[in-house]
Amino acid sequence: MQSGRHLVNSLLKQTIDPKLKTRYDSCLENYNDSIDDLKELPPFLKSKDYLGLNVHASAALNGPTTCDDNFSSPPAEAPQLKDASDKLVELIEIILVISNLLRG
């Protein structure tokens, strides 16, 4: 998650393509939003508010998926960014499964 944000920053600094700059700027905002949502999870878990945990984890999914959606037309998404987004989605999906199991 944090490494995804650093990756986007690195890609943003390296590109000269204006379309990619715009997309990477958007991805950076998306990742920041996801990080903010994920930072809110521990209190929900601690208070056993599993519905709140689920809601905020679901909101965090928007970041990497929206970032990926930015690349639906050329130029293509950098493979390492796609990998980072996929890993973040997988992590969030694990949180969602656990929150659903805890809700019973």
mmCIF file of N, CA and C in Angstrom:
data_model
loop_
_atom_site.group_PDB
_atom_site.id
_atom_site.type_symbol
_atom_site.label_atom_id
_atom_site.label_comp_id
_atom_site.label_asym_id
_atom_site.label_seq_id
_atom_site.Cartn_x
_atom_site.Cartn_y
_atom_site.Cartn_z
ATOM 1 N N MET A 1 0.850 -1.180 0.000
ATOM 2 C CA MET A 1 0.000 0.000 0.000
ATOM 3 C C MET A 1 0.886 1.231 0.000
ATOM 4 N N GLN A 2 1.744 1.346 1.031
ATOM 5 C CA GLN A 2 2.674 2.460 1.076
ATOM 6 C C GLN A 2 3.620 2.377 -0.125
ATOM 7 N N SER A 3 4.093 1.172 -0.453
ATOM 8 C CA SER A 3 4.996 1.029 -1.586
ATOM 9 C C SER A 3 4.274 1.370 -2.894
ATOM 10 N N GLY A 4 2.976 1.109 -2.978
ATOM 11 C CA GLY A 4 2.205 1.498 -4.150
ATOM 12 C C GLY A 4 2.207 2.995 -4.348
ATOM 13 N N ARG A 5 2.043 3.706 -3.243
ATOM 14 C CA ARG A 5 2.059 5.167 -3.327
ATOM 15 C C ARG A 5 3.437 5.667 -3.745
ATOM 16 N N HIS A 6 4.479 5.058 -3.200
ATOM 17 C CA HIS A 6 5.839 5.447 -3.595
ATOM 18 C C HIS A 6 6.101 5.125 -5.064
ATOM 19 N N LEU A 7 5.570 4.005 -5.522
ATOM 20 C CA LEU A 7 5.708 3.635 -6.924
ATOM 21 C C LEU A 7 5.038 4.672 -7.819
ATOM 22 N N VAL A 8 3.838 5.077 -7.469
ATOM 23 C CA VAL A 8 3.128 6.079 -8.271
ATOM 24 C C VAL A 8 3.918 7.383 -8.288
ATOM 25 N N ASN A 9 4.442 7.792 -7.141
ATOM 26 C CA ASN A 9 5.274 9.005 -7.088
ATOM 27 C C ASN A 9 6.478 8.884 -8.005
ATOM 28 N N SER A 10 7.114 7.725 -7.988
ATOM 29 C CA SER A 10 8.283 7.488 -8.831
ATOM 30 C C SER A 10 7.907 7.538 -10.312
ATOM 31 N N LEU A 11 6.821 6.882 -10.678
ATOM 32 C CA LEU A 11 6.368 6.898 -12.072
ATOM 33 C C LEU A 11 5.997 8.307 -12.511
ATOM 34 N N LEU A 12 5.380 9.039 -11.622
ATOM 35 C CA LEU A 12 4.975 10.413 -11.909
ATOM 36 C C LEU A 12 6.195 11.287 -12.212
ATOM 37 N N LYS A 13 7.258 11.106 -11.432
ATOM 38 C CA LYS A 13 8.474 11.902 -11.637
ATOM 39 C C LYS A 13 9.216 11.507 -12.909
ATOM 40 N N GLN A 14 9.083 10.239 -13.326
ATOM 41 C CA GLN A 14 9.841 9.737 -14.472
ATOM 42 C C GLN A 14 9.197 10.040 -15.815
ATOM 43 N N THR A 15 7.888 10.188 -15.854
ATOM 44 C CA THR A 15 7.218 10.318 -17.150
ATOM 45 C C THR A 15 7.230 11.758 -17.658
ATOM 46 N N ILE A 16 7.258 11.845 -18.971
ATOM 47 C CA ILE A 16 7.125 13.157 -19.607
ATOM 48 C C ILE A 16 5.814 13.246 -20.383
ATOM 49 N N ASP A 17 5.116 12.107 -20.483
ATOM 50 C CA ASP A 17 3.840 12.046 -21.198
ATOM 51 C C ASP A 17 2.755 12.739 -20.368
ATOM 52 N N PRO A 18 2.125 13.792 -20.914
ATOM 53 C CA PRO A 18 1.107 14.525 -20.149
ATOM 54 C C PRO A 18 -0.092 13.658 -19.733
ATOM 55 N N LYS A 19 -0.485 12.712 -20.624
ATOM 56 C CA LYS A 19 -1.598 11.822 -20.267
ATOM 57 C C LYS A 19 -1.236 10.961 -19.062
ATOM 58 N N LEU A 20 -0.018 10.416 -19.079
ATOM 59 C CA LEU A 20 0.419 9.584 -17.959
ATOM 60 C C LEU A 20 0.542 10.408 -16.683
ATOM 61 N N LYS A 21 1.042 11.636 -16.805
ATOM 62 C CA LYS A 21 1.142 12.497 -15.615
ATOM 63 C C LYS A 21 -0.235 12.681 -14.970
ATOM 64 N N THR A 22 -1.233 12.951 -15.804
ATOM 65 C CA THR A 22 -2.594 13.139 -15.299
ATOM 66 C C THR A 22 -3.094 11.865 -14.629
ATOM 67 N N ARG A 23 -2.849 10.737 -15.271
ATOM 68 C CA ARG A 23 -3.313 9.464 -14.715
ATOM 69 C C ARG A 23 -2.574 9.125 -13.420
ATOM 70 N N TYR A 24 -1.284 9.358 -13.388
ATOM 71 C CA TYR A 24 -0.526 9.069 -12.167
ATOM 72 C C TYR A 24 -0.935 10.008 -11.032
ATOM 73 N N ASP A 25 -1.215 11.268 -11.367
ATOM 74 C CA ASP A 25 -1.729 12.192 -10.341
ATOM 75 C C ASP A 25 -3.019 11.652 -9.743
ATOM 76 N N SER A 26 -3.903 11.172 -10.611
ATOM 77 C CA SER A 26 -5.164 10.601 -10.156
ATOM 78 C C SER A 26 -4.912 9.361 -9.300
ATOM 79 N N CYS A 27 -3.996 8.500 -9.743
ATOM 80 C CA CYS A 27 -3.674 7.289 -8.976
ATOM 81 C C CYS A 27 -3.100 7.636 -7.606
ATOM 82 N N LEU A 28 -2.284 8.655 -7.558
ATOM 83 C CA LEU A 28 -1.718 9.072 -6.279
ATOM 84 C C LEU A 28 -2.823 9.485 -5.320
ATOM 85 N N GLU A 29 -3.779 10.235 -5.815
ATOM 86 C CA GLU A 29 -4.928 10.627 -4.998
ATOM 87 C C GLU A 29 -5.738 9.391 -4.578
ATOM 88 N N ASN A 30 -5.926 8.458 -5.505
ATOM 89 C CA ASN A 30 -6.656 7.221 -5.204
ATOM 90 C C ASN A 30 -5.962 6.422 -4.104
ATOM 91 N N TYR A 31 -4.656 6.264 -4.220
ATOM 92 C CA TYR A 31 -3.893 5.528 -3.205
ATOM 93 C C TYR A 31 -3.943 6.237 -1.857
ATOM 94 N N ASN A 32 -3.827 7.561 -1.869
ATOM 95 C CA ASN A 32 -3.906 8.315 -0.611
ATOM 96 C C ASN A 32 -5.260 8.112 0.063
ATOM 97 N N ASP A 33 -6.326 8.116 -0.724
ATOM 98 C CA ASP A 33 -7.661 7.881 -0.169
ATOM 99 C C ASP A 33 -7.759 6.487 0.439
ATOM 100 N N SER A 34 -7.213 5.488 -0.248
ATOM 101 C CA SER A 34 -7.244 4.120 0.276
ATOM 102 C C SER A 34 -6.453 4.009 1.577
ATOM 103 N N ILE A 35 -5.303 4.641 1.610
ATOM 104 C CA ILE A 35 -4.483 4.619 2.826
ATOM 105 C C ILE A 35 -5.242 5.264 3.975
ATOM 106 N N ASP A 36 -5.902 6.376 3.706
ATOM 107 C CA ASP A 36 -6.698 7.032 4.752
ATOM 108 C C ASP A 36 -7.808 6.110 5.250
ATOM 109 N N ASP A 37 -8.486 5.439 4.324
ATOM 110 C CA ASP A 37 -9.553 4.505 4.728
ATOM 111 C C ASP A 37 -8.996 3.355 5.557
ATOM 112 N N LEU A 38 -7.863 2.818 5.150
ATOM 113 C CA LEU A 38 -7.280 1.687 5.878
ATOM 114 C C LEU A 38 -6.779 2.091 7.259
ATOM 115 N N LYS A 39 -6.308 3.315 7.397
ATOM 116 C CA LYS A 39 -5.848 3.802 8.703
ATOM 117 C C LYS A 39 -6.995 3.891 9.709
ATOM 118 N N GLU A 40 -8.217 3.985 9.201
ATOM 119 C CA GLU A 40 -9.384 4.076 10.079
ATOM 120 C C GLU A 40 -9.862 2.715 10.576
ATOM 121 N N LEU A 41 -9.298 1.623 10.079
ATOM 122 C CA LEU A 41 -9.797 0.286 10.421
ATOM 123 C C LEU A 41 -9.515 -0.175 11.850
ATOM 124 N N PRO A 42 -8.333 0.054 12.426
ATOM 125 C CA PRO A 42 -8.053 -0.508 13.759
ATOM 126 C C PRO A 42 -9.088 -0.199 14.836
ATOM 127 N N PRO A 43 -9.593 1.034 14.943
ATOM 128 C CA PRO A 43 -10.606 1.280 15.983
ATOM 129 C C PRO A 43 -11.888 0.459 15.792
ATOM 130 N N PHE A 44 -12.265 0.212 14.552
ATOM 131 C CA PHE A 44 -13.457 -0.601 14.291
ATOM 132 C C PHE A 44 -13.226 -2.035 14.753
ATOM 133 N N LEU A 45 -12.058 -2.539 14.485
ATOM 134 C CA LEU A 45 -11.725 -3.896 14.914
ATOM 135 C C LEU A 45 -11.666 -3.974 16.433
ATOM 136 N N LYS A 46 -11.034 -2.989 17.039
ATOM 137 C CA LYS A 46 -10.894 -2.967 18.502
ATOM 138 C C LYS A 46 -12.250 -2.892 19.199
ATOM 139 N N SER A 47 -13.170 -2.116 18.638
ATOM 140 C CA SER A 47 -14.500 -1.960 19.250
ATOM 141 C C SER A 47 -15.489 -3.040 18.785
ATOM 142 N N LYS A 48 -14.996 -3.966 17.978
ATOM 143 C CA LYS A 48 -15.816 -5.057 17.438
ATOM 144 C C LYS A 48 -16.964 -4.550 16.558
ATOM 145 N N ASP A 49 -16.741 -3.395 15.929
ATOM 146 C CA ASP A 49 -17.703 -2.849 14.974
ATOM 147 C C ASP A 49 -17.336 -3.398 13.595
ATOM 148 N N TYR A 50 -17.751 -4.630 13.351
ATOM 149 C CA TYR A 50 -17.350 -5.308 12.134
ATOM 150 C C TYR A 50 -18.058 -4.766 10.902
ATOM 151 N N LEU A 51 -19.237 -4.208 11.077
ATOM 152 C CA LEU A 51 -19.910 -3.567 9.956
ATOM 153 C C LEU A 51 -19.130 -2.320 9.537
ATOM 154 N N GLY A 52 -18.721 -1.503 10.496
ATOM 155 C CA GLY A 52 -17.905 -0.325 10.191
ATOM 156 C C GLY A 52 -16.591 -0.708 9.533
ATOM 157 N N LEU A 53 -16.004 -1.784 10.033
ATOM 158 C CA LEU A 53 -14.770 -2.306 9.451
ATOM 159 C C LEU A 53 -14.995 -2.653 7.985
ATOM 160 N N ASN A 54 -16.097 -3.323 7.722
ATOM 161 C CA ASN A 54 -16.433 -3.732 6.367
ATOM 162 C C ASN A 54 -16.676 -2.529 5.461
ATOM 163 N N VAL A 55 -17.399 -1.552 5.963
ATOM 164 C CA VAL A 55 -17.724 -0.359 5.166
ATOM 165 C C VAL A 55 -16.450 0.392 4.769
ATOM 166 N N HIS A 56 -15.546 0.591 5.734
ATOM 167 C CA HIS A 56 -14.325 1.346 5.438
ATOM 168 C C HIS A 56 -13.351 0.546 4.582
ATOM 169 N N ALA A 57 -13.311 -0.762 4.780
ATOM 170 C CA ALA A 57 -12.465 -1.591 3.911
ATOM 171 C C ALA A 57 -13.007 -1.566 2.485
ATOM 172 N N SER A 58 -14.322 -1.619 2.346
ATOM 173 C CA SER A 58 -14.932 -1.539 1.010
ATOM 174 C C SER A 58 -14.588 -0.214 0.337
ATOM 175 N N ALA A 59 -14.609 0.855 1.102
ATOM 176 C CA ALA A 59 -14.270 2.173 0.546
ATOM 177 C C ALA A 59 -12.815 2.190 0.069
ATOM 178 N N ALA A 60 -11.947 1.492 0.791
ATOM 179 C CA ALA A 60 -10.533 1.454 0.416
ATOM 180 C C ALA A 60 -10.320 0.752 -0.926
ATOM 181 N N LEU A 61 -11.238 -0.133 -1.301
ATOM 182 C CA LEU A 61 -11.131 -0.827 -2.593
ATOM 183 C C LEU A 61 -11.215 0.132 -3.774
ATOM 184 N N ASN A 62 -11.864 1.254 -3.576
ATOM 185 C CA ASN A 62 -12.042 2.206 -4.677
ATOM 186 C C ASN A 62 -10.721 2.737 -5.219
ATOM 187 N N GLY A 63 -9.735 2.900 -4.340
ATOM 188 C CA GLY A 63 -8.461 3.490 -4.768
ATOM 189 C C GLY A 63 -7.757 2.717 -5.864
ATOM 190 N N PRO A 64 -7.376 1.471 -5.590
ATOM 191 C CA PRO A 64 -6.645 0.742 -6.624
ATOM 192 C C PRO A 64 -7.490 0.426 -7.858
ATOM 193 N N THR A 65 -8.778 0.177 -7.677
ATOM 194 C CA THR A 65 -9.608 -0.138 -8.851
ATOM 195 C C THR A 65 -9.815 1.106 -9.723
ATOM 196 N N THR A 66 -9.982 2.262 -9.087
ATOM 197 C CA THR A 66 -10.124 3.502 -9.861
ATOM 198 C C THR A 66 -8.826 3.832 -10.576
ATOM 199 N N CYS A 67 -7.708 3.607 -9.901
ATOM 200 C CA CYS A 67 -6.402 3.827 -10.544
ATOM 201 C C CYS A 67 -6.293 2.962 -11.790
ATOM 202 N N ASP A 68 -6.600 1.682 -11.657
ATOM 203 C CA ASP A 68 -6.530 0.779 -12.814
ATOM 204 C C ASP A 68 -7.468 1.231 -13.933
ATOM 205 N N ASP A 69 -8.656 1.684 -13.554
ATOM 206 C CA ASP A 69 -9.641 2.130 -14.552
ATOM 207 C C ASP A 69 -9.141 3.318 -15.366
ATOM 208 N N ASN A 70 -8.228 4.110 -14.795
ATOM 209 C CA ASN A 70 -7.670 5.253 -15.520
ATOM 210 C C ASN A 70 -6.926 4.837 -16.781
ATOM 211 N N PHE A 71 -6.545 3.562 -16.835
ATOM 212 C CA PHE A 71 -5.738 3.077 -17.953
ATOM 213 C C PHE A 71 -6.543 2.208 -18.917
ATOM 214 N N SER A 72 -7.841 2.443 -19.011
ATOM 215 C CA SER A 72 -8.688 1.648 -19.899
ATOM 216 C C SER A 72 -8.390 1.926 -21.374
ATOM 217 N N SER A 73 -7.742 3.054 -21.643
ATOM 218 C CA SER A 73 -7.307 3.354 -23.007
ATOM 219 C C SER A 73 -5.816 3.694 -22.964
ATOM 220 N N PRO A 74 -5.121 3.577 -24.109
ATOM 221 C CA PRO A 74 -3.676 3.854 -24.121
ATOM 222 C C PRO A 74 -3.380 5.276 -23.665
ATOM 223 N N PRO A 75 -2.223 5.510 -23.107
ATOM 224 C CA PRO A 75 -1.112 4.590 -22.866
ATOM 225 C C PRO A 75 -1.417 3.599 -21.738
ATOM 226 N N ALA A 76 -0.765 2.464 -21.837
ATOM 227 C CA ALA A 76 -1.029 1.358 -20.916
ATOM 228 C C ALA A 76 -0.480 1.638 -19.512
ATOM 229 N N GLU A 77 -1.082 0.955 -18.558
ATOM 230 C CA GLU A 77 -0.643 1.022 -17.163
ATOM 231 C C GLU A 77 0.690 0.294 -17.026
ATOM 232 N N ALA A 78 1.599 0.877 -16.258
ATOM 233 C CA ALA A 78 2.881 0.228 -15.997
ATOM 234 C C ALA A 78 2.619 -1.104 -15.287
ATOM 235 N N PRO A 79 3.259 -2.182 -15.727
ATOM 236 C CA PRO A 79 2.999 -3.494 -15.130
ATOM 237 C C PRO A 79 3.224 -3.522 -13.616
ATOM 238 N N GLN A 80 4.230 -2.813 -13.142
ATOM 239 C CA GLN A 80 4.494 -2.813 -11.704
ATOM 240 C C GLN A 80 3.399 -2.079 -10.927
ATOM 241 N N LEU A 81 2.739 -1.111 -11.559
ATOM 242 C CA LEU A 81 1.627 -0.427 -10.912
ATOM 243 C C LEU A 81 0.413 -1.351 -10.867
ATOM 244 N N LYS A 82 0.174 -2.073 -11.944
ATOM 245 C CA LYS A 82 -0.924 -3.039 -11.965
ATOM 246 C C LYS A 82 -0.711 -4.097 -10.884
ATOM 247 N N ASP A 83 0.509 -4.567 -10.739
ATOM 248 C CA ASP A 83 0.828 -5.553 -9.699
ATOM 249 C C ASP A 83 0.570 -4.981 -8.303
ATOM 250 N N ALA A 84 0.988 -3.741 -8.079
ATOM 251 C CA ALA A 84 0.778 -3.106 -6.771
ATOM 252 C C ALA A 84 -0.713 -2.949 -6.484
ATOM 253 N N SER A 85 -1.474 -2.548 -7.497
ATOM 254 C CA SER A 85 -2.930 -2.407 -7.330
ATOM 255 C C SER A 85 -3.568 -3.755 -7.021
ATOM 256 N N ASP A 86 -3.137 -4.790 -7.746
ATOM 257 C CA ASP A 86 -3.689 -6.134 -7.519
ATOM 258 C C ASP A 86 -3.394 -6.616 -6.100
ATOM 259 N N LYS A 87 -2.197 -6.367 -5.617
ATOM 260 C CA LYS A 87 -1.823 -6.788 -4.258
ATOM 261 C C LYS A 87 -2.653 -6.049 -3.213
ATOM 262 N N LEU A 88 -2.870 -4.762 -3.434
ATOM 263 C CA LEU A 88 -3.677 -3.990 -2.496
ATOM 264 C C LEU A 88 -5.123 -4.487 -2.498
ATOM 265 N N VAL A 89 -5.660 -4.764 -3.672
ATOM 266 C CA VAL A 89 -7.023 -5.301 -3.766
ATOM 267 C C VAL A 89 -7.114 -6.625 -3.007
ATOM 268 N N GLU A 90 -6.134 -7.495 -3.191
ATOM 269 C CA GLU A 90 -6.131 -8.788 -2.498
ATOM 270 C C GLU A 90 -6.099 -8.613 -0.990
ATOM 271 N N LEU A 91 -5.279 -7.689 -0.510
ATOM 272 C CA LEU A 91 -5.200 -7.417 0.925
ATOM 273 C C LEU A 91 -6.543 -6.935 1.458
ATOM 274 N N ILE A 92 -7.157 -6.018 0.752
ATOM 275 C CA ILE A 92 -8.441 -5.475 1.194
ATOM 276 C C ILE A 92 -9.522 -6.559 1.143
ATOM 277 N N GLU A 93 -9.473 -7.398 0.127
ATOM 278 C CA GLU A 93 -10.450 -8.486 0.047
ATOM 279 C C GLU A 93 -10.301 -9.449 1.228
ATOM 280 N N ILE A 94 -9.085 -9.677 1.678
ATOM 281 C CA ILE A 94 -8.860 -10.517 2.867
ATOM 282 C C ILE A 94 -9.489 -9.854 4.094
ATOM 283 N N ILE A 95 -9.299 -8.558 4.230
ATOM 284 C CA ILE A 95 -9.913 -7.822 5.345
ATOM 285 C C ILE A 95 -11.430 -7.957 5.294
ATOM 286 N N LEU A 96 -11.998 -7.849 4.090
ATOM 287 C CA LEU A 96 -13.453 -7.963 3.937
ATOM 288 C C LEU A 96 -13.942 -9.360 4.320
ATOM 289 N N VAL A 97 -13.224 -10.384 3.912
ATOM 290 C CA VAL A 97 -13.613 -11.749 4.266
ATOM 291 C C VAL A 97 -13.580 -11.921 5.789
ATOM 292 N N ILE A 98 -12.523 -11.432 6.412
ATOM 293 C CA ILE A 98 -12.402 -11.553 7.864
ATOM 294 C C ILE A 98 -13.508 -10.772 8.550
ATOM 295 N N SER A 99 -13.790 -9.575 8.081
ATOM 296 C CA SER A 99 -14.853 -8.774 8.721
ATOM 297 C C SER A 99 -16.202 -9.483 8.590
ATOM 298 N N ASN A 100 -16.446 -10.112 7.457
ATOM 299 C CA ASN A 100 -17.702 -10.845 7.273
ATOM 300 C C ASN A 100 -17.762 -12.069 8.173
ATOM 301 N N LEU A 101 -16.655 -12.762 8.338
ATOM 302 C CA LEU A 101 -16.621 -13.912 9.245
ATOM 303 C C LEU A 101 -16.849 -13.469 10.692
ATOM 304 N N LEU A 102 -16.267 -12.343 11.061
ATOM 305 C CA LEU A 102 -16.432 -11.852 12.431
ATOM 306 C C LEU A 102 -17.856 -11.384 12.693
ATOM 307 N N ARG A 103 -18.517 -10.881 11.662
ATOM 308 C CA ARG A 103 -19.911 -10.444 11.810
ATOM 309 C C ARG A 103 -20.819 -11.641 12.028
ATOM 310 N N GLY A 104 -20.336 -12.809 11.571
ATOM 311 C CA GLY A 104 -21.059 -14.063 11.778
ATOM 312 C C GLY A 104 -22.372 -14.066 11.138
#
